[in-house]
C-alpha positions as semicolon CSV with decimal commas, in nm:
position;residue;x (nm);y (nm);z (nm)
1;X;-0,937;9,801;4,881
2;X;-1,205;9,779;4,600
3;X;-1,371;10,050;4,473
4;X;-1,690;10,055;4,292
5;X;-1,827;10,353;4,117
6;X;-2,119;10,362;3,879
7;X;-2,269;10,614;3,718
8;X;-2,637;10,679;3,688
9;X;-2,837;10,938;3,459
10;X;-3,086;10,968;3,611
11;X;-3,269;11,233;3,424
12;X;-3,208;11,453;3,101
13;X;-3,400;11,764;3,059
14;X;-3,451;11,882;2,740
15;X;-3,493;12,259;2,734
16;X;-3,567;12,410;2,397
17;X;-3,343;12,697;2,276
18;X;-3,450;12,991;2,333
19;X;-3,742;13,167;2,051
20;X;-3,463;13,303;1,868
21;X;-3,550;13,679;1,677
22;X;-3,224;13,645;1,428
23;X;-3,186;13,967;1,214
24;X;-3,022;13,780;0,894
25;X;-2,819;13,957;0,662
26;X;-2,799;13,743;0,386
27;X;-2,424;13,694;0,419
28;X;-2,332;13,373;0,543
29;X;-2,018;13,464;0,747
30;X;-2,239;13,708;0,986
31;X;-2,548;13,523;0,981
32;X;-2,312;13,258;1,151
33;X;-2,133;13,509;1,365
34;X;-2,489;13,626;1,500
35;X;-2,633;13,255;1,542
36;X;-2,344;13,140;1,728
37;X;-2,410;13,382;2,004
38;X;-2,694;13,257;2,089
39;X;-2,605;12,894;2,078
40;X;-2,304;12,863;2,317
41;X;-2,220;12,536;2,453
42;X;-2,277;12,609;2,841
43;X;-2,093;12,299;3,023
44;X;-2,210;12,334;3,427
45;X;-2,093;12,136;3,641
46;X;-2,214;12,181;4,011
47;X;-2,111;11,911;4,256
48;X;-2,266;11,832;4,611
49;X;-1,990;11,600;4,721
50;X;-2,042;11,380;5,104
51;X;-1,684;11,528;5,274
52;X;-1,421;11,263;5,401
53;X;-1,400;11,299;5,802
54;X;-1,024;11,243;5,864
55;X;-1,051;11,027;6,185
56;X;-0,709;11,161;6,355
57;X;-0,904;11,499;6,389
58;X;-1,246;11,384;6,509
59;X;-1,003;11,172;6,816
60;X;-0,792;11,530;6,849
61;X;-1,107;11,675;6,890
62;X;-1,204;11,483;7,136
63;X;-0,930;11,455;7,358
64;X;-0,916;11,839;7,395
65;X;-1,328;11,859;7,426
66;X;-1,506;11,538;7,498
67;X;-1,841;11,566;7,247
68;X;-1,625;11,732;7,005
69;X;-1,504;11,493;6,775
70;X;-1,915;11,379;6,815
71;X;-2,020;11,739;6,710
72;X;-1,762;11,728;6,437
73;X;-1,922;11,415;6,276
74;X;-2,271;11,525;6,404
75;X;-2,337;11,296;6,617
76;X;-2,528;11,552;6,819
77;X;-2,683;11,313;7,083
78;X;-2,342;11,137;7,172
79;X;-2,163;11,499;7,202
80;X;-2,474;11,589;7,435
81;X;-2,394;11,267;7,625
82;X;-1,999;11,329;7,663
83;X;-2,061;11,669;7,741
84;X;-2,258;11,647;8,054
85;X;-2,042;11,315;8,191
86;X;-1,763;11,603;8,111
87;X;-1,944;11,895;8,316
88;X;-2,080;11,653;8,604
89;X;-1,700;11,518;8,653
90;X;-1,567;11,836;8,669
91;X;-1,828;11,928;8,967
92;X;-1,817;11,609;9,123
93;X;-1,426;11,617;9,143
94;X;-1,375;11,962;9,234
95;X;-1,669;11,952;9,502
96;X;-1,563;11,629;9,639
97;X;-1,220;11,753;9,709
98;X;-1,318;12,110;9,871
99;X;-1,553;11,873;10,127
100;X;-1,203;11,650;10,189
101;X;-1,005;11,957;10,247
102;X;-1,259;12,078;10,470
103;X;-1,340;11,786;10,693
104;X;-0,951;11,737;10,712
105;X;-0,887;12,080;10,858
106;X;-1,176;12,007;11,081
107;X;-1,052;11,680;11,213
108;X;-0,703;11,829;11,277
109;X;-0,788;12,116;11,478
110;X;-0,971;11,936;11,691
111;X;-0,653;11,696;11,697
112;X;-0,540;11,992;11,837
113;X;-0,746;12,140;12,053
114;X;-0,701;12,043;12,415
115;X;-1,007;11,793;12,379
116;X;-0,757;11,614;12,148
117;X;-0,418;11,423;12,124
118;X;-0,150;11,518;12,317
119;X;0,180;11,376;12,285
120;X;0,334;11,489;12,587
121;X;0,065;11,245;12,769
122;X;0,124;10,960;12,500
123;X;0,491;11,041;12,576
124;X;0,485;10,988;12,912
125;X;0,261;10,696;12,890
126;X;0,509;10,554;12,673
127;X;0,800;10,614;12,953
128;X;0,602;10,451;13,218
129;X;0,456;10,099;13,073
130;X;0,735;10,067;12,864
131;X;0,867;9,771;13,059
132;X;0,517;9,651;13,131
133;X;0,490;9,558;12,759
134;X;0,863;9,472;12,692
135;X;1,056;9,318;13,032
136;X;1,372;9,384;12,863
137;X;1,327;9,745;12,906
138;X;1,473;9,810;13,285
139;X;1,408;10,104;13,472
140;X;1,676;10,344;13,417
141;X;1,750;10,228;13,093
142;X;1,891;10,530;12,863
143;X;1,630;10,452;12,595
144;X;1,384;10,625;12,907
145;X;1,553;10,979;12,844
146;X;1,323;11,115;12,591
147;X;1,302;11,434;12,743
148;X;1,505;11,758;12,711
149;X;1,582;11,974;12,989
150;X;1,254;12,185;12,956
151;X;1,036;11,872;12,949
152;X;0,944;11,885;12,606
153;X;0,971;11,525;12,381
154;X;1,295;11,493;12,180
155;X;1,107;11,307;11,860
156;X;1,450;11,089;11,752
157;X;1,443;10,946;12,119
158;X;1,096;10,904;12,136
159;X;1,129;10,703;11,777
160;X;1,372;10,490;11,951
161;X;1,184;10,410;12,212
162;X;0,866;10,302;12,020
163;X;1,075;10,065;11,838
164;X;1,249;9,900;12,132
165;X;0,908;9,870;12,306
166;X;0,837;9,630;11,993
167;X;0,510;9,428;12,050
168;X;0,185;9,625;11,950
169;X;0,408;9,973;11,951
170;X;0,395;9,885;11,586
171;X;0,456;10,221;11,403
172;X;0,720;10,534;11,461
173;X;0,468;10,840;11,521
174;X;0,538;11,070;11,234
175;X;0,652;11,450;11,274
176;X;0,373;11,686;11,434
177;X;0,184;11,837;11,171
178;X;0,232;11,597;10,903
179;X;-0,035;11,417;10,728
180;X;0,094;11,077;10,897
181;X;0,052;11,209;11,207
182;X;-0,290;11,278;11,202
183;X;-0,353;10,973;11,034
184;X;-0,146;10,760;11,316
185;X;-0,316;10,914;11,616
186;X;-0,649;10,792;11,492
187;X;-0,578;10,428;11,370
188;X;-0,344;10,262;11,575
189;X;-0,388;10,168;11,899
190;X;-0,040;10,225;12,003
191;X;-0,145;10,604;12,009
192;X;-0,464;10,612;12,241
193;X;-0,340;10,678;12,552
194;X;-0,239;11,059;12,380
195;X;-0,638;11,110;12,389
196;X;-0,794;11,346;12,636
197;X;-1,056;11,110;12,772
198;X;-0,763;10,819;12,814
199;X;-0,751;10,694;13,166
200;X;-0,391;10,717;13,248
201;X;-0,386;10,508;13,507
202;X;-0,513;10,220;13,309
203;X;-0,326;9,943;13,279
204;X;-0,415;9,958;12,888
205;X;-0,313;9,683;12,637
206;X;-0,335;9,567;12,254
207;X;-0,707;9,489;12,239
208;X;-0,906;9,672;12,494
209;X;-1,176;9,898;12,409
210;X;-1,075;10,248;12,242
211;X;-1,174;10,621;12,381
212;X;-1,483;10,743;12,204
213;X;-1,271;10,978;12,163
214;X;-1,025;10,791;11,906
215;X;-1,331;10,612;11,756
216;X;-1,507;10,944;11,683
217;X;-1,170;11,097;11,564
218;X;-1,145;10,788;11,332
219;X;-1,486;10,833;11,176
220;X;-1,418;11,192;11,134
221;X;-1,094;11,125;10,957
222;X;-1,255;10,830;10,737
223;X;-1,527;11,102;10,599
224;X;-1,266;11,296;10,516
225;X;-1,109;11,038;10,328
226;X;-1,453;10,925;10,116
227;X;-1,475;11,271;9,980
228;X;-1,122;11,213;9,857
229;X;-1,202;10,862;9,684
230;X;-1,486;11,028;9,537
231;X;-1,326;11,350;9,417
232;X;-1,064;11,064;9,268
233;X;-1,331;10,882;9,144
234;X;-1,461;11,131;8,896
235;X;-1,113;11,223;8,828
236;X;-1,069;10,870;8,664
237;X;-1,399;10,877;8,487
238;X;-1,295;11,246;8,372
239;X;-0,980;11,050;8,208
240;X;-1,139;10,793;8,047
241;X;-1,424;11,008;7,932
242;X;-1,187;11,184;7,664
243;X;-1,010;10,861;7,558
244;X;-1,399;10,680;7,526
245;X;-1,479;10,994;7,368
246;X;-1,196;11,049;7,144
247;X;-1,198;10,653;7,037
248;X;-1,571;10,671;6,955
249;X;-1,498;11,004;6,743
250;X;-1,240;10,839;6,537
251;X;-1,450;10,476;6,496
252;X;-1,748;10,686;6,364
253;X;-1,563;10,946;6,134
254;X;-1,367;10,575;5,977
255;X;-1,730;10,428;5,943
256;X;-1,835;10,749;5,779
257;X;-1,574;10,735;5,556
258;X;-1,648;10,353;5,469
259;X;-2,005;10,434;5,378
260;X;-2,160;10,550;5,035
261;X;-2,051;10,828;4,941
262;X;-2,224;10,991;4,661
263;X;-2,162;11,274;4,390
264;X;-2,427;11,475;4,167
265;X;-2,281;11,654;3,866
266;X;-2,529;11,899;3,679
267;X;-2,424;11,879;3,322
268;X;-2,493;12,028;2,971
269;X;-2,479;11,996;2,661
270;X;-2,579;12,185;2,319
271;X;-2,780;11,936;2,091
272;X;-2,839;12,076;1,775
273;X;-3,091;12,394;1,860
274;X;-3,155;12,220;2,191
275;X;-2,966;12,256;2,528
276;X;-2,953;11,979;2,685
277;X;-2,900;11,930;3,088
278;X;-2,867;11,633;3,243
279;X;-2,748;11,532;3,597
280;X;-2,437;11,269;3,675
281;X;-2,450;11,077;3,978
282;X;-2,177;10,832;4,089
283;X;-2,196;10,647;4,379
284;X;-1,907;10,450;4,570
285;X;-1,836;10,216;4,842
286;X;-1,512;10,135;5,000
287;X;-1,475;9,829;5,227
């Protein structure tokens, strides 16, 4: 690294000594003793020195406050900027999420609700077309007995059975109350005879139309899920907006440091009778 430094003087300001009222006394020693107090040689030196920016604190900064490091190296406008992408991210991602959470619990309680799925019907459905959509399934095949003795659906069995069927039964329906399981019961078609506005007696297959039912479930559940991306969304930008941040703090504070930096020294000096003051200024450059 080369360093150049030169030094400029710029201006020298003569100031006369003071009107000096000496009371001499003849005797040499004194009269010495008494001039000499007036005379002092009065070196100042006052320095207005440009400050280093260590760049490892303008990026620390940063990553802890986005518009810090900026502030720190005052930038003002860029600390404005990462600011308010720091505020709006916050909102956005918070906001975002409490609409997600909201339009889920919406979408499962009426998942719920006797409008909605029921897997006792889906169940049952299951039972009866079983062999319809795989002829190896007989009647009175043991895979049938999904059932306990109160009528309610064993889940293992009825697991089994959805993966014997085979075909379009493509997917195991997940554990009631689980997120899967709302998300199952309004995307695959394997689940729409569970809705309430399924025709039982249809002889339904892959391909034919939907309930509105499952199609308005499945728009339902698919707002749900934007408000999600989005809340994700900012989360990223919220990320990347204290690395950009913290990056652009410590590029800025190393160009600062790069620049000219300058010093001013106010100096004096006792010439003769005469004090004189003159300033120092050295510049330098690094690069």
């Amino acid at each position: 690294m080369k360093k150049i430094i030169f030094t400029i003087l710029a201006l020298t300001i003569t100031i006369l000594a003071q009107e000096s009222k000496l009371q001499l006394s003849g005797n040499l020693s004194e009269d010495l003793l008494i001039s000499s107090k007036d005379f002092v040689i009065d070196e100042n030196d006052k320095s207005v020195v440009i400050k280093k920016r260590p760049p490892i604190l303008a990026a620390g900064l940063s990553v802890i406050i986005p518009g810090a490091g900026q502030f720190y190296n005052d930038d003002y406008w860029k600390s404005a900027i990462f600011v308010a992408v720091e505020v709006a991210a916050i909102i956005t991602a918070i906001s975002y999420n409490t609409k997600g959470n909201d339009q889920t619990v919406k979408f499962e309680a009426f998942a719920n609700s006797e409008n909605g799925w029921d897997v006792d019907k889906y169940a049952h459905w299951s039972v009866d077309n079983a062999s319809r959509i795989n002829p190896q399934i007989l009647e009175g095949d043991p895979i049938l007995n999904i059932f306990d003795s109160n009528g309610n659906v064993i889940w293992s069995k009825l697991n089994s059975l959805e993966t014997k069927i085979g075909s379009w039964y493509s997917h195991q329906l997940a554990p009631y109350d689980d997120q899967q399981y709302y998300e199952m019961i309004g995307k695959y078609q394997q689940f729409n005879p569970g809705w309430a506005d399924f025709n039982y007696s249809d002889a339904y297959t892959y391909g034919d139309p939907l309930t509105k039912t499952f199609d308005w479930y499945a728009d339902e559940r698919g707002k749900a899920n934007s408000y999600y991306d989005v809340s994700n969304l900012a989360v990223k930008i919220l990320v990347a907006n204290h690395i950009i941040s913290a990056v652009e703090a410590a590029f800025s504070a190393n160009r600062h440091n790069r620049s000219l930096n300058a010093e001013v020294k106010m100096k004096s000096n006792l010439v003769g009778y005469n004090q004189v003051f003159y300033p120092e200024l050295s510049l330098s450059y690094r690069f």
